[in-house]
Short mmCIF file of C-alpha atoms in Angstrom, two decimals:
data_model
loop_
_atom_site.label_atom_id
_atom_site.label_comp_id
_atom_site.label_asym_id
_atom_site.label_seq_id
_atom_site.Cartn_x
_atom_site.Cartn_y
_atom_site.Cartn_z
CA UNK V 1 0.99 4.50 -13.03
CA UNK V 2 1.69 7.75 -14.81
CA UNK V 3 0.32 11.28 -15.10
CA UNK V 4 -2.54 10.97 -12.63
CA UNK V 5 -3.01 14.75 -12.56
CA UNK V 6 -6.21 15.27 -14.54
CA UNK V 7 -8.54 14.06 -11.79
CA UNK V 8 -7.10 16.50 -9.31
CA UNK V 9 -8.13 19.43 -11.56
CA UNK V 10 -11.82 18.50 -11.44
CA UNK V 11 -13.81 20.53 -8.91
CA UNK V 12 -14.83 18.29 -6.04
CA UNK V 13 -18.64 18.05 -5.69
CA UNK V 14 -18.23 18.23 -1.90
CA UNK V 15 -16.41 21.55 -1.97
CA UNK V 16 -12.98 22.01 -0.40
CA UNK V 17 -11.19 18.78 0.45
CA UNK V 18 -9.75 18.01 3.82
CA UNK V 19 -6.64 15.84 4.11
CA UNK V 20 -7.25 12.22 5.08
CA UNK V 21 -7.47 11.10 8.69
CA UNK V 22 -4.43 12.08 10.73
CA UNK V 23 -5.85 11.69 14.23
CA UNK V 24 -7.69 8.73 15.76
CA UNK V 25 -11.45 8.53 15.43
CA UNK V 26 -13.54 6.70 18.06
CA UNK V 27 -13.87 3.02 17.11
CA UNK V 28 -17.35 1.71 16.46
CA UNK V 29 -18.07 -0.73 19.34
CA UNK V 30 -20.10 -2.90 16.96
CA UNK V 31 -17.25 -3.14 14.43
CA UNK V 32 -17.29 -1.93 10.83
CA UNK V 33 -20.59 -2.19 9.01
CA UNK V 34 -20.69 -4.36 5.87
CA UNK V 35 -20.33 -2.53 2.56
CA UNK V 36 -23.22 -2.50 0.11
CA UNK V 37 -22.75 -3.19 -3.59
CA UNK V 38 -22.26 0.47 -4.49
CA UNK V 39 -19.58 0.87 -1.83
CA UNK V 40 -17.71 -2.17 -3.09
CA UNK V 41 -17.99 -1.05 -6.71
CA UNK V 42 -16.73 2.40 -5.72
CA UNK V 43 -13.70 0.92 -3.96
CA UNK V 44 -12.84 -1.27 -6.93
CA UNK V 45 -13.18 1.70 -9.27
CA UNK V 46 -10.58 3.59 -7.24
CA UNK V 47 -8.38 0.50 -7.01
CA UNK V 48 -8.21 0.59 -10.81
CA UNK V 49 -7.99 4.39 -11.20
CA UNK V 50 -7.18 5.95 -7.80
CA UNK V 51 -7.48 9.58 -8.99
CA UNK V 52 -10.40 9.07 -11.35
CA UNK V 53 -12.66 12.14 -11.68
CA UNK V 54 -15.94 11.73 -9.84
CA UNK V 55 -17.76 12.30 -13.14
CA UNK V 56 -16.05 9.23 -14.59
CA UNK V 57 -16.66 7.15 -11.46
CA UNK V 58 -20.32 8.12 -11.48
CA UNK V 59 -20.74 7.23 -15.15
CA UNK V 60 -19.12 3.82 -14.64
CA UNK V 61 -21.23 3.04 -11.55
CA UNK V 62 -24.49 4.48 -12.88
CA UNK V 63 -24.80 7.23 -10.24
CA UNK V 64 -24.16 10.97 -10.32
CA UNK V 65 -20.78 12.44 -9.38
CA UNK V 66 -22.06 13.95 -6.13
CA UNK V 67 -23.36 10.57 -4.94
CA UNK V 68 -20.04 8.90 -5.75
CA UNK V 69 -18.08 11.61 -3.93
CA UNK V 70 -20.32 11.52 -0.87
CA UNK V 71 -20.12 7.72 -0.66
CA UNK V 72 -16.33 7.92 -0.77
CA UNK V 73 -16.29 10.66 1.86
CA UNK V 74 -18.34 8.45 4.17
CA UNK V 75 -16.01 5.46 3.69
CA UNK V 76 -12.88 7.56 4.10
CA UNK V 77 -14.04 9.39 7.22
CA UNK V 78 -15.05 6.08 8.81
CA UNK V 79 -11.56 4.74 8.10
CA UNK V 80 -12.94 1.93 5.94
CA UNK V 81 -11.18 2.86 2.68
CA UNK V 82 -8.44 5.27 1.65
CA UNK V 83 -6.09 6.20 -1.19
CA UNK V 84 -2.37 6.33 -0.43
CA UNK V 85 0.63 7.49 -2.47
CA UNK V 86 3.94 5.79 -1.69
CA UNK V 87 7.43 5.35 -3.10
CA UNK V 88 7.77 2.94 -6.02
CA UNK V 89 8.89 -0.20 -4.24
CA UNK V 90 10.24 -1.80 -7.42
CA UNK V 91 12.86 0.93 -7.95
CA UNK V 92 15.79 0.36 -5.59
CA UNK V 93 17.17 3.78 -6.54
CA UNK V 94 14.19 5.31 -4.74
CA UNK V 95 13.76 3.09 -1.68
CA UNK V 96 15.15 -0.11 -0.16
CA UNK V 97 12.75 -2.37 1.74
CA UNK V 98 13.50 -4.74 4.59
CA UNK V 99 11.14 -7.43 5.92
CA UNK V 100 12.01 -7.92 9.59
CA UNK V 101 11.05 -10.81 11.85
CA UNK V 102 10.91 -9.74 15.49
CA UNK V 103 10.96 -11.87 18.63
CA UNK V 104 9.53 -10.02 21.62
CA UNK V 105 9.80 -10.65 25.34
CA UNK V 106 6.78 -12.60 26.63
CA UNK V 107 3.76 -10.36 26.95
CA UNK V 108 5.40 -7.39 25.17
CA UNK V 109 4.34 -8.01 21.57
CA UNK V 110 1.60 -5.38 21.41
CA UNK V 111 3.75 -2.79 23.21
CA UNK V 112 6.55 -3.35 20.69
CA UNK V 113 4.09 -3.10 17.79
CA UNK V 114 2.66 0.18 19.08
CA UNK V 115 6.13 1.70 19.54
CA UNK V 116 7.35 0.61 16.11
CA UNK V 117 4.21 1.99 14.46
CA UNK V 118 5.13 5.54 15.51
CA UNK V 119 8.19 5.58 13.19
CA UNK V 120 7.63 6.71 9.56
CA UNK V 121 10.31 4.31 8.31
CA UNK V 122 8.37 1.35 9.74
CA UNK V 123 5.64 1.29 7.13
CA UNK V 124 3.79 -1.86 8.26
CA UNK V 125 3.60 -3.87 11.50
CA UNK V 126 1.87 -7.23 12.02
CA UNK V 127 1.46 -9.21 15.23
CA UNK V 128 1.81 -12.86 14.28
CA UNK V 129 1.61 -16.40 15.63
CA UNK V 130 4.31 -18.90 14.76
CA UNK V 131 8.08 -18.62 14.58
CA UNK V 132 8.12 -14.87 15.21
CA UNK V 133 6.03 -12.46 17.27
CA UNK V 134 5.93 -9.63 14.76
CA UNK V 135 6.70 -8.98 11.11
CA UNK V 136 7.56 -5.37 10.22
CA UNK V 137 8.35 -3.74 6.89
CA UNK V 138 10.95 -0.97 6.96
CA UNK V 139 11.98 1.44 4.21
CA UNK V 140 15.20 3.40 3.84
CA UNK V 141 17.11 5.31 1.17
CA UNK V 142 19.80 2.62 0.91
CA UNK V 143 21.34 -0.43 2.50
CA UNK V 144 23.62 1.51 4.83
CA UNK V 145 20.73 3.63 6.09
CA UNK V 146 18.55 0.53 6.45
CA UNK V 147 21.19 -1.13 8.63
CA UNK V 148 21.78 2.00 10.71
CA UNK V 149 18.10 2.67 11.25
CA UNK V 150 17.10 -0.89 12.13
CA UNK V 151 19.99 -1.29 14.57
CA UNK V 152 19.21 1.98 16.33
CA UNK V 153 15.46 1.36 16.30
CA UNK V 154 15.54 -2.07 17.88
CA UNK V 155 18.18 -1.16 20.45
CA UNK V 156 15.90 1.66 21.60
CA UNK V 157 12.66 -0.37 21.64
CA UNK V 158 11.97 -2.08 24.99
CA UNK V 159 10.74 -5.64 24.73
CA UNK V 160 12.61 -6.61 21.54
CA UNK V 161 14.55 -9.82 22.11
CA UNK V 162 15.85 -10.61 18.62
CA UNK V 163 15.41 -9.56 14.98
CA UNK V 164 16.12 -11.08 11.56
CA UNK V 165 16.19 -8.80 8.52
CA UNK V 166 15.40 -9.91 4.97
CA UNK V 167 16.45 -7.31 2.39
CA UNK V 168 14.10 -7.16 -0.59
CA UNK V 169 16.01 -7.31 -3.87
CA UNK V 170 12.75 -6.98 -5.83
CA UNK V 171 9.03 -6.63 -5.14
CA UNK V 172 7.35 -7.99 -8.26
CA UNK V 173 3.85 -8.01 -6.74
CA UNK V 174 2.45 -5.57 -4.19
CA UNK V 175 -0.87 -4.45 -2.79
CA UNK V 176 -1.87 -1.90 -5.45
CA UNK V 177 -2.58 -4.80 -7.84
CA UNK V 178 -5.13 -6.47 -5.54
CA UNK V 179 -8.79 -5.97 -6.54
CA UNK V 180 -12.29 -6.53 -5.25
CA UNK V 181 -14.55 -8.33 -7.70
CA UNK V 182 -17.57 -6.06 -7.97
CA UNK V 183 -17.26 -4.48 -11.44
CA UNK V 184 -17.99 -6.23 -14.70
CA UNK V 185 -15.57 -6.41 -17.62
CA UNK V 186 -17.09 -3.39 -19.38
CA UNK V 187 -16.80 -1.20 -16.28
CA UNK V 188 -13.22 -2.29 -15.65
CA UNK V 189 -12.26 -1.67 -19.27
CA UNK V 190 -13.74 1.85 -19.19
CA UNK V 191 -11.72 2.81 -16.12
CA UNK V 192 -8.54 1.26 -17.49
CA UNK V 193 -9.05 3.07 -20.79
CA UNK V 194 -9.20 6.41 -18.96
CA UNK V 195 -5.95 5.85 -17.04
CA UNK V 196 -3.34 8.43 -18.10
CA UNK V 197 -0.60 6.97 -20.26
CA UNK V 198 2.77 6.69 -18.50
CA UNK V 199 5.70 8.39 -20.21
CA UNK V 200 7.99 6.29 -22.37
CA UNK V 201 10.79 4.90 -20.19
CA UNK V 202 14.32 6.07 -20.86
CA UNK V 203 16.82 3.25 -20.28
CA UNK V 204 19.34 4.05 -17.57
CA UNK V 205 17.72 7.38 -16.69
CA UNK V 206 17.31 7.94 -12.95
CA UNK V 207 14.22 9.66 -11.55
CA UNK V 208 14.57 13.41 -11.11
CA UNK V 209 15.80 14.24 -7.59
CA UNK V 210 13.28 15.45 -5.03
CA UNK V 211 13.40 18.78 -3.29
CA UNK V 212 11.52 20.12 -0.26
CA UNK V 213 8.34 20.87 -2.23
CA UNK V 214 8.32 17.42 -3.84
CA UNK V 215 8.68 15.71 -0.47
CA UNK V 216 5.90 17.87 1.02
CA UNK V 217 3.61 16.96 -1.88
CA UNK V 218 4.46 13.26 -1.50
CA UNK V 219 3.64 13.40 2.22
CA UNK V 220 0.29 15.10 1.56
CA UNK V 221 -0.59 12.50 -1.06
CA UNK V 222 0.43 9.77 1.38
CA UNK V 223 -2.30 11.08 3.67
CA UNK V 224 -4.87 11.61 0.91
CA UNK V 225 -3.95 10.30 -2.53
CA UNK V 226 -6.95 12.08 -4.09
CA UNK V 227 -6.06 15.55 -2.77
CA UNK V 228 -6.78 18.07 -5.53
CA UNK V 229 -4.21 20.34 -7.16
CA UNK V 230 -5.82 23.50 -5.67
CA UNK V 231 -5.74 21.96 -2.18
CA UNK V 232 -2.15 20.81 -2.65
CA UNK V 233 -1.19 24.32 -3.76
CA UNK V 234 -2.91 25.85 -0.74
CA UNK V 235 -1.28 23.38 1.66
CA UNK V 236 2.24 23.93 0.27
CA UNK V 237 2.02 27.63 -0.55
CA UNK V 238 3.22 26.93 -4.10
CA UNK V 239 1.55 28.07 -7.31
CA UNK V 240 -1.08 25.97 -9.06
CA UNK V 241 0.99 25.51 -12.22
CA UNK V 242 4.09 24.54 -10.26
CA UNK V 243 2.16 22.02 -8.14
CA UNK V 244 0.48 20.53 -11.20
CA UNK V 245 3.83 20.06 -12.94
CA UNK V 246 5.53 18.61 -9.85
CA UNK V 247 2.60 16.29 -9.19
CA UNK V 248 2.80 14.94 -12.72
CA UNK V 249 6.53 14.26 -12.32
CA UNK V 250 6.03 12.55 -8.96
CA UNK V 251 3.32 10.24 -10.28
CA UNK V 252 5.31 9.51 -13.43
CA UNK V 253 8.60 8.63 -11.75
CA UNK V 254 8.48 8.39 -7.95
CA UNK V 255 5.10 7.40 -6.56
CA UNK V 256 2.50 4.69 -6.87
CA UNK V 257 -1.13 5.08 -5.82
CA UNK V 258 -3.34 2.46 -4.22
CA UNK V 259 -6.83 2.27 -2.79
CA UNK V 260 -6.95 0.15 0.35
CA UNK V 261 -9.92 -1.29 2.21
CA UNK V 262 -10.29 -2.44 5.81
CA UNK V 263 -9.45 -6.13 5.40
CA UNK V 264 -12.46 -7.58 7.33
CA UNK V 265 -14.74 -5.92 4.75
CA UNK V 266 -12.87 -7.34 1.76
CA UNK V 267 -14.23 -10.88 2.01
CA UNK V 268 -10.70 -12.06 2.86
CA UNK V 269 -10.57 -11.40 6.62
CA UNK V 270 -7.53 -13.55 7.45
CA UNK V 271 -3.90 -12.74 6.64
CA UNK V 272 -0.79 -14.91 6.72
CA UNK V 273 2.89 -14.49 5.93
CA UNK V 274 4.75 -17.33 4.18
CA UNK V 275 8.53 -17.66 4.04
CA UNK V 276 9.49 -19.73 1.01
CA UNK V 277 12.43 -20.83 -1.13
CA UNK V 278 12.79 -21.29 -4.87
CA UNK V 279 15.91 -22.45 -6.74
CA UNK V 280 17.46 -19.40 -8.40
CA UNK V 281 17.03 -20.66 -12.00
CA UNK V 282 13.26 -20.92 -11.46
CA UNK V 283 12.74 -17.76 -9.41
CA UNK V 284 11.50 -15.46 -12.19
CA UNK V 285 9.02 -18.00 -13.54
CA UNK V 286 7.70 -18.75 -10.05
CA UNK V 287 7.08 -15.13 -9.07
CA UNK V 288 5.32 -14.50 -12.39
CA UNK V 289 2.93 -17.33 -11.59
CA UNK V 290 2.48 -16.13 -8.00
CA UNK V 291 1.27 -12.79 -9.35
CA UNK V 292 -1.73 -14.62 -10.85
CA UNK V 293 -2.80 -16.26 -7.56
CA UNK V 294 -5.78 -14.27 -6.16
CA UNK V 295 -4.80 -14.78 -2.51
CA UNK V 296 -1.31 -13.30 -2.94
CA UNK V 297 -1.41 -9.69 -1.79
CA UNK V 298 2.33 -9.06 -2.17
CA UNK V 299 5.48 -10.98 -3.03
CA UNK V 300 9.03 -9.94 -2.12
CA UNK V 301 12.21 -11.52 -3.41
CA UNK V 302 14.71 -11.37 -0.57
CA UNK V 303 18.36 -12.07 0.12
CA UNK V 304 18.58 -14.68 2.86
CA UNK V 305 17.62 -18.23 3.79
CA UNK V 306 14.12 -17.61 2.37
CA UNK V 307 14.25 -15.90 -1.00
CA UNK V 308 10.49 -15.34 -1.29
CA UNK V 309 8.20 -13.73 1.32
CA UNK V 310 4.47 -13.79 0.59
CA UNK V 311 1.76 -11.68 2.19
CA UNK V 312 -1.49 -13.58 1.62
CA UNK V 313 -5.17 -12.84 2.28
CA UNK V 314 -7.40 -15.83 3.05
CA UNK V 315 -11.07 -16.45 3.77
CA UNK V 316 -10.84 -18.89 6.73
CA UNK V 317 -8.25 -20.21 9.15
CA UNK V 318 -8.38 -23.62 7.50
CA UNK V 319 -7.26 -21.99 4.26
CA UNK V 320 -3.78 -21.47 5.74
CA UNK V 321 -3.03 -25.11 4.94
CA UNK V 322 -5.37 -25.44 1.94
CA UNK V 323 -3.61 -22.53 0.25
CA UNK V 324 -0.21 -24.04 0.96
CA UNK V 325 -1.31 -27.35 -0.56
CA UNK V 326 -2.62 -25.51 -3.61
CA UNK V 327 0.73 -23.76 -4.07
CA UNK V 328 2.62 -27.03 -3.72
CA UNK V 329 0.50 -28.56 -6.48
CA UNK V 330 0.70 -25.57 -8.81
CA UNK V 331 4.31 -24.54 -8.10
CA UNK V 332 6.29 -27.69 -7.25
CA UNK V 333 9.61 -25.82 -7.19
CA UNK V 334 8.35 -23.52 -4.42
CA UNK V 335 9.03 -24.78 -0.90
CA UNK V 336 7.19 -23.17 2.02
CA UNK V 337 9.79 -23.09 4.80
CA UNK V 338 7.64 -21.41 7.47
CA UNK V 339 4.40 -19.56 7.91
CA UNK V 340 2.75 -17.25 10.43
CA UNK V 341 -0.90 -16.31 10.85
CA UNK V 342 -1.40 -12.58 11.35
CA UNK V 343 -3.22 -11.98 14.62
CA UNK V 344 -3.53 -8.24 14.11
CA UNK V 345 -2.19 -5.59 11.75
CA UNK V 346 -1.41 -2.43 13.71
CA UNK V 347 0.03 -0.44 10.80
CA UNK V 348 -0.39 -0.83 7.05
CA UNK V 349 1.49 1.38 4.55
CA UNK V 350 1.62 4.24 7.03
CA UNK V 351 -1.98 3.84 8.23
CA UNK V 352 -2.61 3.09 11.90
CA UNK V 353 -5.35 0.47 12.19
CA UNK V 354 -7.72 -0.43 14.99
CA UNK V 355 -8.63 -4.02 15.89
CA UNK V 356 -11.29 -4.06 13.17
CA UNK V 357 -8.79 -3.02 10.48
CA UNK V 358 -10.16 0.52 10.15
CA UNK V 359 -7.78 3.44 9.73
CA UNK V 360 -7.57 5.59 12.85
CA UNK V 361 -4.55 7.72 11.95
CA UNK V 362 -1.66 8.30 9.55
CA UNK V 363 2.11 8.37 10.04
CA UNK V 364 3.37 9.89 6.75
CA UNK V 365 5.60 7.51 4.81
CA UNK V 366 9.25 8.45 4.27
CA UNK V 367 10.39 9.99 0.99
CA UNK V 368 14.04 10.58 0.18
CA UNK V 369 15.90 13.06 -2.02
CA UNK V 370 18.82 11.46 -3.86
CA UNK V 371 20.51 14.70 -4.91
CA UNK V 372 20.76 18.37 -3.82
CA UNK V 373 17.55 20.39 -4.35
CA UNK V 374 16.96 21.55 -7.88
CA UNK V 375 16.03 25.14 -8.74
CA UNK V 376 12.31 25.89 -8.75
#
């Protein structure tokens, strides 16, 4: 997703923006309220174009810009939806990802999850049922750092009995591609048409190295992916023109944007993790087909006994087996070796979640410089 800067230049109808939630908000004892059709359409609009100007969003949804902005503000402040910027998971020069199975001492699963969630490098934590107590996703600048961090982290975390790390060699499908189904084809096409064009790729060219300002901007966008250029400039103390240029470079080469929604409100309230195997000659074809399966939220190709790890959203508990049977019929070369139902997600891409899946805080995601700082 490239050059997402234009939206951040549009004056916000609400006035000055505040960064996204960084401290817990009191949970609603009745649970999250269902979204109406406008809310769902708004979320899907930002899933397609996360930094779309409110004028564009309003035109697509048939409301004025102020109404669209206020609706989003309500969802965001309630922790029901949010926009996050994060390192491009498909580029191993930027970040290396590990999927880690964790066995906890009896009765210590939630304590381990809460402790792991405090670390920026642990980007997601799920409490699961099945052959492991937790599944965590960890990011690092390279394999050596991944090994050093995971070893130190789990030695220092009480209640961890054993871990198994699966290093992702590719992530062909991830959560930014998942969509609600509230907009019609014309609305979707309008938003897609307004997406900024990414720059032409240069074969073999590495992304420009990050410096302190770049990392600060990336952290701010990780908290609020729609933060405007003026607000970013004020928060960093850098000039508007400098921030605008750096933001464009970050979104062109380093960062992806995604709009997430509290899972119970998505219509797919259940989550499961599948560990699968595919013969190497058929791996590329299989993962291409998996990307077309609506339930598949993300797919990682890993080095280990299971070379495919799937994060799946389902509608009912019975679908855990129905979905597996569907995959077996559609993808006969894919073998599901094991599966775990997610009992609770405590952290998702840096967002701390309550028991209803609402965001109650943010632990900024890690961003790494791969070279000495460049001159400003």
